[in-house]
Amino acid sequence: MLQRPPAEPGMGEDEIDTPALVLDLDAFEANLAAMARSLEASAVALRPHAKTHKSPVIAHRQMAHGAVGQCVQKVSEAEILAWGGVTDILVTNEIVGAPKLARLAALARIARIGVCADHVDQIAALEKAASEAGVTLNVYVEIDVGAARCGVVSPDEAVDLAQRIADSRALVFAGLQAYHGSAQHLRAVGERRAAIGSAVATARRTMEALDRAGLPCPAVTGAGTGTFEIERDSGIYTELQAGSYCFMDADYGRNLDADGNPVSLFRPALFVLGTVMSVTRAGRAVIDVGHKGVGIDSGLPVLWDRPDIAYVGASDEHGQLAFAPSHNGALRLGEKIRLVPGHCDPTVDRYDWYVGVRSGRVECLWPIAARGAMA
Amino acid sequence: MLQRPPAEPGMGEDEIDTPALVLDLDAFEANLAAMARSLEASAVALRPHAKTHKSPVIAHRQMAHGAVGQCVQKVSEAEILAWGGVTDILVTNEIVGAPKLARLAALARIARIGVCADHVDQIAALEKAASEAGVTLNVYVEIDVGAARCGVVSPDEAVDLAQRIADSRALVFAGLQAYHGSAQHLRAVGERRAAIGSAVATARRTMEALDRAGLPCPAVTGAGTGTFEIERDSGIYTELQAGSYCFMDADYGRNLDADGNPVSLFRPALFVLGTVMSVTRAGRAVIDVGHKGVGIDSGLPVLWDRPDIAYVGASDEHGQLAFAPSHNGALRLGEKIRLVPGHCDPTVDRYDWYVGVRSGRVECLWPIAARGAMA
C-alpha cells in the first residue's frame, strides 16, 4: 500500500512525521549544477541512473540540466519513467523472460529504448519481442571491464554478439556497456584511476575488434559518481551513467581526492529524518530509524552536523545512538535528527515520498514512483 | 506506487515474474499448526508479531490457529491491521509525537490497543491523546531485560511509570513488555537459556516491586521465535510475541537444539524467487535478486534445495551465484531459483505481494498491505 505523505508543503522540518526521506533542495540543485559544470567543456553526455532516485520528477530536473536521458536497471523502472514522460531510456542490464521483454518492447512506442545483452539467447529473445511489437530496440553489448558481474569476457565474444544484433532487422547495435561498479568506491584516486584505466583499455580493445569486423560502435556507456571524471576524459566513453551525484551518501563521502581529502564536488542532499524515541540509558538514545528505514549494505548512517553523536547499531525498526555520557542532556525525547544514509539507492527504495525542504520549511512532496520496481 | 502482482492464481511456479516473494502454503500452514501444538498444554497466549508479515490476511490465519491478537512496531502497521479487521493489537514499542499518538488513539474506537512506555513524558502524551479521543489505551511498561535498547533499567523506575499510568483515568496499566531481541539468534540452546533466564529474573524482580507497591501486573509479554519455549515455561510470561515462526529464514535456521542440530520445529516457507540473467563466466552466474530484493542484514540468502550452489555477493539489483566450474551447465539462462532469505522481516517489507504456491502452482495473491509502514 502507498504510505501517506509524512508532511505537507508549508510545514516546518520539525513537523515532518518520521521516518521520512528529506531532500535538501538547495543542495540537490547545487549538485545538478555542479555536474553540468563538470561536463560543459566535454562532448561526453550525461545519462543519469534512475536506479538512485526512481522518480520522473527528478529525471526531468536532471534533463533540464542537460542530461540526454535516463538509465534504469529494471523494466518496471523503465515503465515508470516512460509513463512519466521520459523519452530516452537505457536499461543498463540484461533482461530475461518473455513477459518482461514484451513490456519493454511496448515502451519503444513512446520512448527510445536501449537494453544490454551478454548472451546470444538474450538477443534472439529481444529480436522476437521487438518483431512481435513492431518496434526497434537499441541493443548494447555489455562487456566485463573489471566488475566480474555481467558482461562478456573477450573482444571476440563482443564482436559475435554485435554482429548478431546488426544482422537483425528488429534490433540496432547501439554500442558497448562498459560499467565498472566495484571501482566506484575505491577510496584513493590512484586506485580509481588504475581500475578505470584498465576498463578503458578493455573497451578500446573491444572497439578495435569491432572495427576490424566492420562494425561501427556508436557509443560506449558507463561510469558512476565515483569515477565519472576519469571516463569523461578517457577519449572512449560517450555517455556517463552517474546516479548518486544528485544525493550523495556517507559511503561516497569517504572517497578521497588527489590531496587525500574527501571528494567535495557534490554535497549531501538526501537525509532520513528520525525521532528520538527512548532515552533510558546514559550515553545512549534510540531513534525510530532501523535498517527497514535506511540501507546499511554500505555501512551505517551518520548523523548530519552532529559529530558528537554516532549511530552505532541498527535493528529492524530501531537505531542506537551513542555519545559521551557527560553529554546526556544532548538528546531529548521527541527530538528530530537528520541521518546521512550509508547508501542512497536502497534507502530511497524504502520510501514512497521525497519531502523537499528549503530553509527549514517543506516546499514539495515528490512521489518515489518506482519504489519497489524490481521486476 | 503499488507494484503489479507478479503472477495470477493457476500459473505454474515457473511462470511467476521475478523477483517475487513466494510463500509455500503447505509449509506455512504446517508452521502455524506446529506453533499451536507447542502451546496447547500451556496457559501462555500467542500474540504473533506482524512486523514479520505485515498482512491482515496472515494475521487472521494466525488467529484462526489460536492467536489472541497481533503485535506491531509502528502506528501505521496498527492502522493496517485494525482496518483489516484485527481487534486486539499491541504496539510493542514507544510512540513519540502528537500526530502519531492521535492516530493511535483513533484506532482504540475499533480495537483494543496496547502500547509501551519507558519514560514519564511518553505517558503524559499518551494520556493527552487518549483523553482528547475519548478512549482508553492499555499501556505496558517496557523493561530492559538484556537487549540494551528501549526499556527502563531498574524495578523502581518501572514502578514509578506503572503508578503514573494507573493514576490516569485515560490509561490502564496493562503489564510489562520484557522482550530480549538479541537472545533470539544465540546459536547454542544453553546460551539462549542463560539469556532468557536472566530476562525472567529481571521481570520477576520488577513484578515483586510492583506487588510491594500494590500494583497488580496483569501481563508479561515478550519472546521471539528463537526462545519462545523458554518464556513459555518460565512461569512469568503470559504472552509470546514470536513472528518469524510462520516463515522462518536462513538466520533462524542456524540456531541449534540441545543435540547441536539445527532447530527443526518450523520449516522454511518464505522464498524469494529469482531468474538467472547472465552466465558469462565459468563457475558463476548472476541472478536478478540483489539487496534491494532480499534483506542481507543477517547474512546472505541461501539457495533452496541446491547445496551445490552458493549466493556469494549482493549488489543493488544483482546476486552472484558460485559453483564448481565443472558444474557449468547446471544453471541455464532464464532458470528460476528459490532463495531462502537471510532475514524474513526486512525481505517481506521490500514486496507488495505474497505469491502463495502449493504443489508447484500459484494458489493465491495476498497483498503485503503494511509494506513500508514505518511511521
XYZ file of C-alpha atoms in Angstrom:
750
model
C 0.000 0.000 0.000
C 1.220 3.511 -0.742
C 2.122 5.207 2.533
C 0.575 8.574 3.383
C 2.835 11.617 2.810
C 4.741 12.422 6.026
C 4.305 16.180 5.585
C 2.589 18.885 3.579
C 4.102 21.949 1.898
C 4.482 24.853 4.291
C 5.250 22.788 7.386
C 8.449 23.295 9.317
C 11.011 20.493 9.124
C 10.310 19.744 12.791
C 6.692 18.925 11.942
C 7.559 16.166 9.444
C 6.381 12.755 10.638
C 9.199 10.214 10.863
C 10.893 8.236 9.491
C 10.872 10.396 6.364
C 13.148 10.884 3.395
C 14.149 14.546 3.287
C 15.655 16.173 0.217
C 17.580 19.401 0.811
C 16.538 21.227 -2.358
C 19.367 23.779 -2.285
C 21.982 21.022 -2.044
C 20.205 18.898 -4.664
C 20.087 21.781 -7.150
C 23.721 22.646 -6.428
C 24.661 19.037 -7.235
C 22.805 19.141 -10.566
C 24.582 22.407 -11.420
C 27.993 21.075 -10.341
C 27.610 18.040 -12.610
C 26.556 20.233 -15.545
C 29.612 22.460 -14.996
C 31.941 19.473 -14.829
C 30.740 18.342 -18.275
C 30.330 21.681 -20.053
C 33.781 21.580 -21.719
C 33.308 17.936 -22.772
C 31.466 16.237 -25.622
C 30.533 13.365 -23.324
C 26.830 13.152 -22.481
C 25.244 12.584 -19.090
C 22.601 9.863 -18.782
C 21.968 9.715 -15.020
C 20.976 6.455 -13.404
C 17.391 6.453 -12.151
C 18.040 3.376 -10.004
C 19.176 6.003 -7.496
C 16.155 8.303 -7.478
C 13.287 6.244 -9.012
C 11.363 9.387 -9.848
C 10.221 11.029 -13.097
C 10.242 14.396 -11.304
C 13.948 14.125 -10.631
C 14.623 12.686 -14.094
C 13.094 15.786 -15.674
C 15.118 18.072 -13.379
C 18.302 16.295 -14.480
C 17.339 16.635 -18.143
C 16.647 20.346 -17.625
C 20.313 20.492 -16.560
C 21.458 18.883 -19.821
C 21.115 15.139 -19.295
C 20.244 13.328 -22.547
C 18.001 10.703 -20.954
C 17.969 8.206 -18.127
C 19.375 4.820 -17.194
C 17.414 2.143 -15.321
C 18.132 -1.423 -14.192
C 14.636 -2.884 -14.468
C 11.767 -2.918 -16.976
C 9.362 -1.767 -14.266
C 11.588 1.274 -13.669
C 11.615 1.983 -17.418
C 7.814 1.858 -17.427
C 7.528 4.417 -14.623
C 9.895 6.806 -16.414
C 8.316 6.364 -19.860
C 4.824 6.808 -18.410
C 6.190 9.937 -16.698
C 7.293 11.469 -19.990
C 10.953 10.436 -20.255
C 11.570 9.635 -23.923
C 15.116 8.222 -23.930
C 15.771 5.304 -21.593
C 18.638 2.817 -21.399
C 18.180 -0.383 -19.432
C 21.776 -0.942 -18.289
C 21.114 -4.585 -17.646
C 20.243 -7.918 -19.240
C 16.506 -8.651 -19.365
C 15.427 -12.289 -19.381
C 11.929 -13.711 -19.837
C 9.271 -13.191 -22.497
C 6.717 -11.260 -20.353
C 9.321 -8.671 -19.325
C 10.582 -8.338 -22.897
C 7.058 -7.780 -24.223
C 6.613 -4.966 -21.680
C 9.958 -3.469 -22.681
C 9.142 -3.603 -26.384
C 5.783 -1.944 -25.749
C 7.625 1.070 -24.318
C 9.511 1.543 -27.580
C 6.296 3.075 -29.000
C 6.667 6.076 -26.692
C 10.416 6.259 -25.986
C 13.801 5.368 -27.415
C 14.641 2.163 -25.571
C 18.128 0.742 -25.147
C 18.962 -2.535 -23.432
C 22.059 -4.644 -22.761
C 22.932 -8.186 -23.787
C 25.787 -10.541 -22.994
C 24.425 -13.805 -24.483
C 23.158 -14.803 -27.897
C 19.959 -16.250 -26.434
C 19.078 -12.842 -24.970
C 19.472 -11.301 -28.415
C 17.179 -13.874 -30.023
C 14.570 -13.131 -27.346
C 14.949 -9.362 -27.827
C 14.547 -9.797 -31.572
C 11.377 -11.838 -31.096
C 9.862 -9.313 -28.684
C 10.721 -6.337 -30.908
C 9.412 -8.067 -34.035
C 6.148 -9.052 -32.402
C 5.640 -5.492 -31.147
C 6.643 -3.967 -34.471
C 9.333 -1.796 -32.864
C 13.092 -1.381 -32.905
C 15.228 -1.907 -29.818
C 18.715 -0.475 -29.413
C 20.964 -3.190 -28.036
C 24.286 -2.578 -26.278
C 26.739 -5.405 -25.785
C 27.805 -5.450 -22.158
C 31.498 -6.151 -21.650
C 33.063 -7.061 -18.326
C 35.575 -4.284 -17.624
C 36.544 -5.455 -14.149
C 33.380 -5.754 -12.100
C 33.200 -9.541 -12.725
C 29.420 -9.475 -12.779
C 27.600 -9.362 -16.125
C 29.253 -8.827 -19.496
C 31.216 -10.879 -21.992
C 34.838 -11.511 -21.112
C 36.563 -11.256 -24.523
C 36.503 -8.918 -27.553
C 35.721 -11.884 -29.812
C 32.520 -12.646 -27.911
C 31.540 -8.986 -28.098
C 32.049 -8.978 -31.851
C 29.956 -12.131 -32.264
C 27.075 -10.590 -30.324
C 27.350 -7.221 -32.085
C 27.245 -9.000 -35.440
C 24.176 -10.974 -34.374
C 22.453 -7.725 -33.337
C 23.467 -5.902 -36.525
C 22.100 -8.791 -38.590
C 18.650 -8.407 -37.039
C 16.003 -6.240 -38.704
C 14.309 -5.529 -35.373
C 17.465 -4.562 -33.463
C 20.136 -1.874 -33.750
C 23.679 -2.397 -32.483
C 23.944 0.705 -30.323
C 27.370 0.313 -28.736
C 29.064 -1.046 -25.629
C 28.049 -1.016 -21.989
C 31.311 -0.805 -20.010
C 30.434 -0.103 -16.375
C 32.904 -0.805 -13.586
C 30.747 -0.814 -10.462
C 33.310 -2.018 -7.971
C 35.674 0.824 -8.920
C 33.260 3.479 -7.686
C 34.149 3.162 -4.008
C 37.898 2.606 -4.176
C 38.985 5.274 -1.716
C 42.234 6.564 -3.250
C 42.037 8.421 -6.532
C 45.060 6.419 -7.751
C 43.177 3.159 -7.257
C 40.154 4.507 -9.100
C 42.356 5.726 -11.977
C 44.047 2.332 -12.235
C 40.738 0.457 -12.267
C 39.154 2.719 -14.870
C 42.389 2.765 -16.883
C 42.034 -0.975 -17.170
C 38.350 -0.631 -18.090
C 39.230 1.884 -20.804
C 41.886 -0.472 -22.196
C 39.365 -3.327 -22.333
C 36.789 -1.129 -24.047
C 39.404 0.094 -26.539
C 40.481 -3.458 -27.418
C 36.831 -4.355 -27.968
C 36.257 -1.302 -30.186
C 39.308 -2.220 -32.247
C 37.962 -5.738 -32.712
C 34.574 -4.327 -33.758
C 36.327 -2.019 -36.197
C 38.242 -4.935 -37.753
C 34.911 -6.726 -38.170
C 33.455 -3.692 -39.937
C 31.020 -2.941 -37.126
C 30.911 0.742 -36.148
C 30.496 1.291 -32.387
C 28.235 4.328 -31.910
C 28.561 4.621 -28.150
C 30.396 3.491 -25.040
C 28.327 3.955 -21.897
C 29.338 3.531 -18.262
C 30.811 5.350 -15.229
C 29.426 6.244 -11.830
C 29.661 9.064 -9.335
C 32.999 7.815 -8.008
C 34.858 7.788 -11.325
C 32.915 9.772 -13.941
C 35.676 12.374 -14.426
C 38.068 9.597 -15.448
C 35.686 8.143 -18.039
C 34.793 11.688 -19.182
C 38.454 12.300 -20.068
C 39.130 8.811 -21.447
C 38.547 9.588 -25.129
C 36.454 6.385 -25.285
C 33.278 6.850 -23.275
C 30.443 8.790 -24.904
C 27.877 8.633 -22.071
C 28.157 8.722 -18.278
C 25.703 6.888 -16.023
C 26.402 8.580 -12.674
C 23.363 8.486 -10.401
C 24.286 9.141 -6.772
C 25.814 12.559 -7.529
C 22.431 14.236 -7.107
C 22.053 12.985 -3.492
C 25.461 11.732 -2.305
C 25.724 9.435 0.725
C 28.079 8.570 3.571
C 29.853 5.889 1.541
C 30.650 8.189 -1.403
C 31.655 10.780 1.193
C 34.564 8.503 2.137
C 36.153 8.688 -1.362
C 39.323 10.799 -1.357
C 40.732 13.280 -3.862
C 44.347 13.612 -5.020
C 45.239 15.525 -1.840
C 43.754 12.826 0.400
C 40.738 14.940 1.348
C 37.140 13.774 0.940
C 35.894 14.454 -2.581
C 33.804 17.621 -2.338
C 32.327 18.242 -5.787
C 28.859 17.200 -4.563
C 27.307 17.643 -1.129
C 24.879 15.544 0.921
C 21.332 16.372 -0.173
C 19.403 13.305 0.986
C 18.610 12.573 4.620
C 16.478 10.222 6.646
C 14.740 12.233 9.321
C 14.151 10.314 12.550
C 12.816 10.974 16.031
C 14.457 10.170 19.364
C 12.018 7.680 20.913
C 13.745 6.307 24.011
C 16.380 7.749 26.368
C 16.703 5.340 29.281
C 20.463 4.846 29.492
C 23.438 7.186 29.994
C 25.281 7.887 26.758
C 22.642 6.183 24.649
C 19.424 7.037 22.852
C 17.187 5.148 20.428
C 15.919 6.653 17.171
C 12.927 5.367 15.200
C 15.020 4.508 12.108
C 16.387 0.983 11.807
C 17.501 -0.895 8.721
C 13.953 -1.059 7.371
C 14.317 2.725 7.060
C 17.913 3.162 5.906
C 20.133 0.953 3.746
C 23.057 -0.466 5.767
C 24.651 -2.557 2.994
C 27.432 0.049 2.643
C 27.759 0.974 6.295
C 25.614 2.577 8.970
C 24.211 6.079 8.528
C 25.955 9.042 10.129
C 24.329 11.960 11.897
C 24.267 15.217 9.971
C 26.016 18.085 11.667
C 26.304 16.193 14.976
C 29.866 14.813 15.095
C 29.450 14.277 18.837
C 26.858 11.526 18.304
C 27.263 8.218 16.442
C 24.691 5.810 15.009
C 26.194 2.558 16.289
C 23.619 -0.159 15.643
C 20.554 -0.875 13.512
C 17.805 -3.373 14.225
C 14.676 -3.569 12.072
C 12.879 -0.514 13.448
C 15.384 0.963 15.936
C 18.687 2.780 15.641
C 21.125 3.008 18.550
C 22.760 6.392 19.089
C 25.853 6.711 21.290
C 27.534 9.764 22.770
C 29.660 10.703 25.754
C 27.676 10.042 28.947
C 28.537 13.565 30.148
C 26.533 14.754 27.150
C 23.324 13.231 28.412
C 21.017 16.165 28.028
C 22.076 16.483 24.402
C 19.270 14.320 23.023
C 15.768 14.856 24.261
C 12.815 12.597 23.705
C 10.998 13.681 20.533
C 13.987 15.480 19.033
C 14.270 15.121 15.245
C 17.598 14.020 13.823
C 18.885 14.017 10.236
C 20.802 10.918 9.183
C 23.017 10.743 6.099
C 22.360 7.253 4.654
C 25.323 4.952 4.151
C 23.954 4.179 0.676
C 21.394 6.373 -1.044
C 19.950 3.933 -3.644
C 18.469 1.231 -1.382
C 17.423 3.869 1.135
C 15.316 5.698 -1.452
C 13.739 2.360 -2.424
C 12.267 2.029 1.110
C 10.135 5.199 0.843
C 7.128 6.439 -1.123
C 7.801 10.187 -0.826
C 10.579 12.704 -1.020
C 9.958 15.598 1.345
C 11.637 18.564 -0.356
C 12.905 21.075 2.204
C 14.371 24.533 1.774
C 15.391 26.933 4.549
C 13.772 24.731 7.185
C 10.359 24.518 5.504
C 8.706 21.820 3.428
C 8.469 23.042 -0.155
C 7.253 19.961 -2.032
C 6.276 16.307 -1.858
C 7.539 14.178 -4.748
C 6.396 10.580 -5.162
C 9.064 7.891 -5.460
C 7.021 6.427 -8.243
C 9.328 3.467 -8.967
C 9.713 2.485 -5.290
C 9.873 -1.311 -5.235
C 10.053 -1.588 -9.043
C 12.238 -4.698 -9.145
C 10.747 -6.754 -11.969
C 3.486 3.049 -6.353
C 1.980 -0.387 -5.740
C 3.760 -2.906 -7.951
C 1.706 -5.153 -10.217
C 1.197 -8.736 -8.964
C 3.964 -10.970 -10.336
C 1.578 -13.869 -11.012
C -2.039 -14.923 -11.101
C -3.715 -17.934 -9.484
C -3.403 -21.052 -11.607
C 0.029 -20.288 -13.060
C 2.915 -22.660 -12.593
C 5.704 -21.509 -10.277
C 7.959 -21.240 -13.337
C 5.658 -18.581 -14.805
C 5.970 -16.199 -11.851
C 7.696 -12.963 -12.832
C 10.778 -12.235 -10.744
C 11.909 -11.123 -8.265
C 8.851 -12.344 -6.349
C 8.113 -13.305 -2.770
C 6.842 -16.881 -2.773
C 5.001 -18.410 0.173
C 4.932 -22.216 0.302
C 1.418 -22.627 1.678
C 1.902 -26.205 2.912
C 4.981 -25.204 4.904
C 3.317 -22.020 6.172
C 0.253 -23.916 7.410
C 2.462 -26.585 8.975
C 4.295 -23.836 10.883
C 1.037 -22.359 12.195
C -0.050 -25.826 13.318
C 3.325 -26.596 14.913
C 3.165 -23.405 16.979
C -0.403 -24.174 18.084
C 0.691 -27.670 19.170
C 3.655 -26.308 21.094
C 1.329 -24.097 23.141
C -1.688 -26.381 23.584
C -0.610 -27.657 27.027
C 0.243 -24.148 28.218
C -1.811 -21.241 29.531
C 0.501 -18.801 27.782
C -1.094 -16.950 24.869
C 0.358 -16.344 21.417
C 0.309 -12.786 20.041
C 2.377 -13.086 16.854
C 4.409 -10.148 15.643
C 3.050 -8.624 12.442
C 6.320 -6.748 11.828
C 7.274 -10.030 10.150
C 4.328 -10.491 7.792
C 2.672 -7.028 7.542
C -0.560 -8.579 6.348
C -4.107 -8.776 7.759
C -4.629 -11.992 5.773
C -1.846 -13.727 7.646
C -2.915 -12.160 10.954
C -6.348 -13.716 10.580
C -4.819 -17.104 9.680
C -2.727 -16.953 12.858
C -5.786 -16.060 14.942
C -7.700 -18.960 13.398
C -4.912 -21.099 14.875
C -5.483 -19.678 18.353
C -3.501 -16.430 18.483
C -5.177 -13.835 20.733
C -4.233 -10.824 18.627
C -1.232 -9.236 16.967
C 1.874 -7.236 17.801
C 3.206 -4.363 15.679
C 6.087 -1.914 15.980
C 4.546 1.106 14.280
C 1.269 3.027 14.355
C 0.958 2.704 10.580
C 1.174 -1.076 10.940
C -1.522 -0.964 13.639
C -3.744 1.020 11.273
C -3.418 -1.548 8.503
C -4.306 -4.394 10.859
C -7.198 -2.566 12.539
C -8.605 -1.506 9.166
C -8.248 -5.160 8.136
C -10.410 -6.357 11.000
C -7.879 -7.243 13.711
C -9.434 -6.155 17.016
C -6.609 -6.712 19.529
C -3.299 -5.018 18.747
C -0.240 -4.364 20.894
C 2.311 -1.800 19.733
C 5.468 -3.327 21.252
C 7.274 -0.026 21.072
C 7.396 3.531 22.357
C 5.431 6.020 20.238
C 6.573 9.633 20.280
C 4.895 12.652 18.697
C 1.370 14.052 18.924
C 0.239 13.261 15.330
C 1.171 9.572 15.693
C -0.493 9.359 19.101
C -3.712 10.884 17.775
C -3.773 8.234 15.036
C -3.134 5.504 17.597
C -5.888 6.744 19.904
C -8.323 6.870 16.977
C -7.821 3.134 16.482
C -8.965 2.428 20.043
C -12.545 3.007 18.794
C -12.353 -0.175 16.705
C -9.751 -2.330 18.502
C -8.175 -2.963 21.878
C -4.930 -1.021 21.630
C -1.869 -1.621 23.778
C 1.336 0.417 23.648
C 4.650 0.556 25.503
C 6.279 3.320 27.511
C 9.647 3.750 29.177
C 9.510 7.471 30.074
C 7.106 9.610 32.037
C 6.807 12.133 29.195
C 5.527 9.392 26.876
C 2.839 8.559 29.418
C 1.731 12.177 29.671
C 1.469 12.318 25.895
C -0.474 9.034 25.750
C -2.845 10.338 28.405
C -3.432 13.528 26.446
C -4.087 11.671 23.186
C -6.429 9.158 24.820
C -8.326 11.876 26.688
C -8.753 14.007 23.597
C -10.036 10.997 21.644
C -12.282 9.866 24.478
C -10.734 6.376 24.549
C -8.715 4.174 26.863
C -5.230 2.969 25.985
C -3.590 -0.046 27.590
C -0.037 0.874 28.496
C 2.764 -1.625 29.154
C 5.935 -0.533 30.877
C 8.877 -1.727 28.827
C 11.757 -3.050 30.904
C 15.237 -3.696 29.558
C 15.829 -7.423 30.077
C 19.162 -7.592 28.294
C 18.700 -6.177 24.806
C 20.077 -2.758 25.925
C 17.741 -0.925 23.568
C 14.481 0.525 24.906
C 13.074 -0.092 28.386
C 13.706 1.160 31.904
C 16.748 -0.266 33.639
C 15.512 -0.657 37.243
C 12.423 -2.026 39.028
C 11.980 1.309 40.803
C 11.642 3.156 37.503
C 9.134 0.574 36.315
C 7.067 1.051 39.467
C 7.120 4.834 39.061
C 5.846 4.579 35.489
C 3.244 1.929 36.342
C 1.942 4.140 39.145
C 1.755 7.114 36.792
C -0.243 5.013 34.305
C -2.523 3.585 36.985
C -3.235 7.104 38.241
C -4.511 8.185 34.827
C -8.211 7.971 34.013
C -7.495 7.568 30.293
C -4.877 4.821 30.647
C -4.777 1.281 32.029
C -1.600 -0.261 33.408
C -1.619 -3.446 31.353
C 1.640 -5.107 32.382
C 5.286 -5.406 31.384
C 6.947 -5.640 27.987
C 10.042 -7.813 28.515
C 11.454 -8.681 25.087
C 15.034 -9.847 24.691
C 15.707 -9.382 20.975
C 19.414 -10.106 20.938
C 18.847 -13.508 22.598
C 16.847 -14.807 19.632
C 19.855 -15.682 17.490
C 22.278 -17.023 20.074
C 23.161 -20.294 18.381
C 23.510 -22.713 21.324
C 20.409 -23.541 23.305
C 22.450 -23.107 26.515
C 23.243 -19.513 25.595
C 19.601 -18.793 24.834
C 18.510 -20.354 28.143
C 21.051 -18.266 30.055
C 19.967 -15.040 28.374
C 16.257 -15.666 28.887
C 16.914 -16.912 32.442
C 18.368 -13.510 33.157
C 15.399 -11.807 31.459
C 12.979 -13.835 33.565
C 14.860 -12.880 36.735
C 14.667 -9.193 35.802
C 10.951 -9.457 35.043
C 10.346 -11.295 38.325
C 12.192 -8.646 40.355
C 10.106 -5.982 38.653
C 6.852 -7.840 39.363
C 7.829 -8.171 43.018
C 8.477 -4.438 43.199
C 5.084 -3.765 41.583
C 3.474 -6.111 44.080
C 5.096 -4.284 47.001
C 3.698 -1.048 45.565
C 0.225 -2.561 45.408
C 0.157 -2.527 41.603
C -1.115 -5.777 40.098
C 0.728 -6.779 36.897
C -1.833 -8.336 34.542
C 0.600 -9.470 31.850
C 4.213 -10.023 30.890
C 4.723 -10.012 27.139
C 7.816 -10.861 25.119
C 9.711 -13.712 23.409
C 10.586 -14.444 19.812
C 10.890 -17.441 17.537
C 14.361 -18.290 18.871
C 13.399 -18.533 22.539
C 9.613 -18.746 22.925
C 9.680 -22.224 24.505
C 11.842 -20.861 27.321
C 9.496 -17.951 28.061
C 6.505 -20.290 27.677
C 7.829 -22.442 30.520
C 9.084 -19.545 32.661
C 6.049 -19.186 34.895
C 6.256 -15.421 34.323
C 5.386 -14.634 30.732
C 1.705 -14.564 29.801
C 2.025 -13.713 26.086
C 4.532 -14.676 23.399
C 5.393 -12.341 20.506
C 7.066 -14.767 18.088
C 6.734 -13.633 14.486
C 9.241 -15.356 12.215
C 7.990 -18.856 13.086
C 5.408 -18.687 10.300
C 8.068 -18.140 7.597
C 11.482 -18.997 9.083
C 14.679 -17.754 7.421
C 18.308 -18.743 6.934
C 19.413 -16.944 10.099
C 16.908 -18.725 12.352
C 17.873 -21.920 10.532
C 21.334 -21.610 12.097
C 20.000 -21.869 15.684
C 20.855 -25.228 17.249
C 18.902 -27.528 19.539
C 20.177 -29.377 22.615
C 21.759 -32.043 20.411
C 23.624 -29.471 18.312
C 21.357 -29.948 15.299
C 19.518 -27.100 13.564
C 16.218 -26.383 15.315
C 13.558 -28.097 13.213
C 10.194 -27.235 14.776
C 9.397 -24.880 11.867
C 10.411 -25.153 8.229
C 11.285 -22.578 5.572
C 8.055 -21.310 3.997
C 9.148 -17.981 2.502
C 11.329 -17.676 -0.580
C 12.479 -15.025 -2.988
C 12.138 -16.381 -6.494
C 14.766 -15.098 -8.910
C 15.831 -15.673 -12.505
C 19.298 -16.457 -13.815
C 20.044 -13.441 -16.039
C 23.727 -13.734 -17.027
C 26.072 -16.711 -17.410
C 29.284 -15.394 -18.942
C 31.917 -16.878 -16.632
C 32.858 -20.424 -15.598
C 31.574 -21.304 -12.146
C 29.494 -18.154 -11.887
C 26.022 -16.932 -12.729
C 24.090 -13.754 -11.943
C 20.552 -13.765 -10.576
C 18.133 -10.822 -10.717
C 17.869 -10.520 -6.904
C 20.246 -8.140 -5.131
C 19.895 -6.498 -1.754
C 17.011 -4.345 -2.930
C 15.150 -7.675 -3.215
C 16.354 -9.602 -0.164
C 17.428 -8.406 3.278
C 21.135 -9.043 3.896
C 21.385 -7.516 7.383
C 21.556 -11.043 8.891
C 23.588 -12.689 6.172
C 23.194 -13.518 2.501
C 20.351 -15.701 1.265
C 20.938 -19.383 0.584
C 19.624 -21.396 -2.333
C 16.758 -23.761 -1.561
C 17.473 -27.389 -2.304
C 20.668 -26.564 -4.247
C 23.560 -27.177 -1.807
C 25.948 -27.231 -4.788
C 25.409 -23.523 -5.492
C 26.110 -20.561 -3.183
C 24.855 -16.970 -3.258
C 28.155 -15.198 -2.635
C 27.554 -11.493 -3.257
C 24.727 -8.965 -3.440
C 24.772 -5.637 -5.213
C 21.637 -3.491 -5.520
C 19.921 -5.470 -8.286
C 22.259 -8.440 -8.865
C 23.159 -11.551 -6.913
C 26.322 -13.522 -7.629
C 25.978 -17.298 -7.651
C 29.063 -19.526 -7.437
C 29.502 -23.231 -8.080
C 32.195 -25.655 -9.169
C 33.320 -24.733 -12.697
C 32.847 -28.370 -13.742
C 29.184 -27.797 -12.972
C 28.814 -25.173 -15.659
C 25.723 -26.465 -17.388
C 23.930 -26.537 -14.035
C 22.454 -23.058 -14.346
C 20.876 -22.032 -17.584
C 19.862 -18.539 -18.600
C 16.250 -17.936 -17.561
C 16.195 -20.646 -14.899
C 14.161 -19.750 -11.819
C 15.799 -20.199 -8.423
C 14.305 -20.137 -4.909
C 16.331 -18.248 -2.310
C 15.800 -18.587 1.439
C 16.214 -15.024 2.780
C 18.806 -14.420 5.467
C 16.181 -12.420 7.376
C 12.479 -12.686 6.633
C 11.176 -9.407 8.161
C 13.049 -6.821 6.052
C 12.708 -9.035 2.975
C 8.903 -9.034 3.242
C 9.000 -5.237 3.627
C 10.508 -4.924 0.125
C 7.499 -6.502 -1.645
C 3.846 -5.690 -2.303
C 2.587 -9.263 -2.817
C 2.880 -12.734 -1.420
C 2.573 -15.331 -4.161
C 1.049 -18.349 -2.398
C 2.179 -21.595 -4.003
C 1.087 -25.179 -3.424
C 2.269 -28.247 -5.339
C 4.040 -26.082 -7.901
C 1.030 -23.907 -8.760
C 0.070 -20.383 -7.719
C -2.945 -20.623 -5.413
C -3.337 -17.040 -4.161
C -2.004 -13.499 -4.204
C -2.010 -11.759 -0.810
C -1.182 -8.047 -0.533
C 1.558 -7.031 1.895
C -0.700 -4.238 2.996
C 1.688 -2.722 5.552
C 4.718 -2.789 3.239
C 6.729 0.325 4.021
C 4.576 1.206 7.049
C 7.354 2.788 9.113
C 5.707 5.814 10.690
